GROMACS .gro file of C-alpha atoms in nm:
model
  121
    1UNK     CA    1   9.714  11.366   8.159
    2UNK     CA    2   9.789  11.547   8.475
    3UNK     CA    3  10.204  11.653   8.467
    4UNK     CA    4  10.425  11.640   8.770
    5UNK     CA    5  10.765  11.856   8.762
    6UNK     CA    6  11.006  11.637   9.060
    7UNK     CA    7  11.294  11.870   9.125
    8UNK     CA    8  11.582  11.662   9.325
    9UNK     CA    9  11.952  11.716   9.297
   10UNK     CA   10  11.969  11.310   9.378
   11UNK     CA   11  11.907  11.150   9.016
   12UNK     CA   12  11.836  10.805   9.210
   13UNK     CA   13  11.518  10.984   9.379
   14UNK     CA   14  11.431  11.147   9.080
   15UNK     CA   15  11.426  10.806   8.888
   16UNK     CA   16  11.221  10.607   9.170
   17UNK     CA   17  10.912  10.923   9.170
   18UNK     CA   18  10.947  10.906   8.815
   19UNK     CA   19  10.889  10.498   8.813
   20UNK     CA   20  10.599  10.540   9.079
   21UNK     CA   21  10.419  10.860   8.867
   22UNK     CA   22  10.430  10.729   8.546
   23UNK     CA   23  10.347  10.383   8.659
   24UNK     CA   24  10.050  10.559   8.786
   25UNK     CA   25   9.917  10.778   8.439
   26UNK     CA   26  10.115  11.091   8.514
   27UNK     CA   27  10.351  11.252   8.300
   28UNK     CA   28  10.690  11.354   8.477
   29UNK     CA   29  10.908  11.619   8.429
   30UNK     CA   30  11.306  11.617   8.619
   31UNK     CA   31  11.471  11.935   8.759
   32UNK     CA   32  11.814  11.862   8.951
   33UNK     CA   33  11.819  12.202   9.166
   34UNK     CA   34  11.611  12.459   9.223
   35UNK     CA   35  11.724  12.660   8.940
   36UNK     CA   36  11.640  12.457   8.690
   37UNK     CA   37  11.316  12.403   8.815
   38UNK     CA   38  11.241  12.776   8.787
   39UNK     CA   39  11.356  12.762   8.420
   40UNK     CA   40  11.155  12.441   8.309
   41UNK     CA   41  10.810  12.610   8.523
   42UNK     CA   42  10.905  12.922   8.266
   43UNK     CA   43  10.889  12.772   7.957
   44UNK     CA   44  10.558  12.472   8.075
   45UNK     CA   45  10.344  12.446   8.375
   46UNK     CA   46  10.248  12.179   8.589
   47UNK     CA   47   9.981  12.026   8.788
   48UNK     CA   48  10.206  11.961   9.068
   49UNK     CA   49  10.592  12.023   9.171
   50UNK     CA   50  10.732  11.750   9.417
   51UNK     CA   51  11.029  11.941   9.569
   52UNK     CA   52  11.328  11.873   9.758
   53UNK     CA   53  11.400  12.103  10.080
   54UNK     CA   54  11.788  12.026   9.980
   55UNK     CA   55  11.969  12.154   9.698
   56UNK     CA   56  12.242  12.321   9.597
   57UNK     CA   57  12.203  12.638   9.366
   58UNK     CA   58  11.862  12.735   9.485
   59UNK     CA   59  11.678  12.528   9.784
   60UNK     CA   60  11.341  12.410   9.798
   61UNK     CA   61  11.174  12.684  10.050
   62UNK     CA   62  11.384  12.956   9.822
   63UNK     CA   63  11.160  12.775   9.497
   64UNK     CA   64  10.848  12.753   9.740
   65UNK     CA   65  10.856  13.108   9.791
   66UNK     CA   66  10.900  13.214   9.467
   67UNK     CA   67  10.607  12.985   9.290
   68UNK     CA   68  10.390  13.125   9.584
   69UNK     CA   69  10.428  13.460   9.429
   70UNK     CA   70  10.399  13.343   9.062
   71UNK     CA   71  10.187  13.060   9.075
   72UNK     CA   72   9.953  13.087   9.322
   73UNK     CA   73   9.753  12.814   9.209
   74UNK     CA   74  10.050  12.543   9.174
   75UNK     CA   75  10.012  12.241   9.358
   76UNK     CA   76  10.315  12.169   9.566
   77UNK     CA   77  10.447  11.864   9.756
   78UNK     CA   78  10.762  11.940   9.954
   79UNK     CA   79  11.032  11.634   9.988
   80UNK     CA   80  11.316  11.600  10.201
   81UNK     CA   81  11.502  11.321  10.423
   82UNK     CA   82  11.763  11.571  10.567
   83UNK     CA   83  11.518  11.726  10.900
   84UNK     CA   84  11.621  11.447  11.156
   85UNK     CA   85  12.046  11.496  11.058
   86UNK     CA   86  12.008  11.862  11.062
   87UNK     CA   87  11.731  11.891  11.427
   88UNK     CA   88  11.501  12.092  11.248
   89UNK     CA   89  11.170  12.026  11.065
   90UNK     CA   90  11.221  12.186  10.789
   91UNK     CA   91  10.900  12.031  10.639
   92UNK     CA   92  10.664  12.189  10.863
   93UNK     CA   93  10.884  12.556  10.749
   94UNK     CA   94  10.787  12.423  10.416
   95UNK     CA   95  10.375  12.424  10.485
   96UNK     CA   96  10.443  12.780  10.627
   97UNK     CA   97  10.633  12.892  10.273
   98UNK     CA   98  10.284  12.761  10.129
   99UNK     CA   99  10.339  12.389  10.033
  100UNK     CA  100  10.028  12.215   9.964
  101UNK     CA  101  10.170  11.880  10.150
  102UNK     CA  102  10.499  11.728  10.287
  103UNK     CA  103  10.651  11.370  10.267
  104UNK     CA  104  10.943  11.279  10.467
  105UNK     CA  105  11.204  11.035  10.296
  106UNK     CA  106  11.232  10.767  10.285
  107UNK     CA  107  10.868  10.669  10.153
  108UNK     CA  108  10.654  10.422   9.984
  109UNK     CA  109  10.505  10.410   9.655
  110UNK     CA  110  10.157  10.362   9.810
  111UNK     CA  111  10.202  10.699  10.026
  112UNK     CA  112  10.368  10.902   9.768
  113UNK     CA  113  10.040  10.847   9.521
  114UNK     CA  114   9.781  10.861   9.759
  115UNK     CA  115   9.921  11.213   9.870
  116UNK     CA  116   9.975  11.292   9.451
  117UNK     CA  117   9.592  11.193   9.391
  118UNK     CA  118   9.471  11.367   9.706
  119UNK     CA  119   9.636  11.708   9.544
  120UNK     CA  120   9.560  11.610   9.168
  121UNK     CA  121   9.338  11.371   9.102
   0.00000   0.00000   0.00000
């Protein structure tokens, strides 16, 4: 069973990818910042990290970078809703940092796991 780690500091996010990955065969993992993320990667790898641009503690491009230079082969998927209410695309920063893929919020079910299964099977 292929494992996803979602790392969002909103739980409500976190809960809705969780109902959509494990609806779907995965197993999920929950981070709520960037920090914790690092910690749980540490101790268990996974097949792919869906991660928020957002967070407090330790943002997602400052996570990006670091699994770029630890985990080379990590699938990621960077997350965030926040581009349009700040005028930057931060998402397209995040494919520079090395993300595999991007999804804007808010999104469907139906994109979220065809982008999971084009990146894990």
């Amino acid at each position: 069973m292929k494992t996803v780690l979602v790392v969002d500091d909103d739980p409500s996010i976190r809960a809705l990818i969780r109902l959509y990955l494990e609806g779907a065969g995965y197993a999920v993992r929950e981070a709520a910042d960037g920090k914790l993320a690092m910690q749980s990667l540490a101790g268990q790898s996974a097949d792919l990290v869906v991660l928020d641009i957002f967070m407090p503690e330790m943002d997602g491009l400052e996570v990006l970078q670091v699994l770029r230079e630890t985990c080379r082969t990590c699938k990621v998927m960077a997350i965030s809703g926040g581009s349009a209410k700040v005028g930057m695309d931060l998402l397209s920063h995040a494919t520079i940092f090395g993300a595999d893929d991007v999804l804007e919020k808010p999104f469907t079910s139906e994109i979220l796991l065809e982008k999971v299964v084009a990146l894990i099977g």
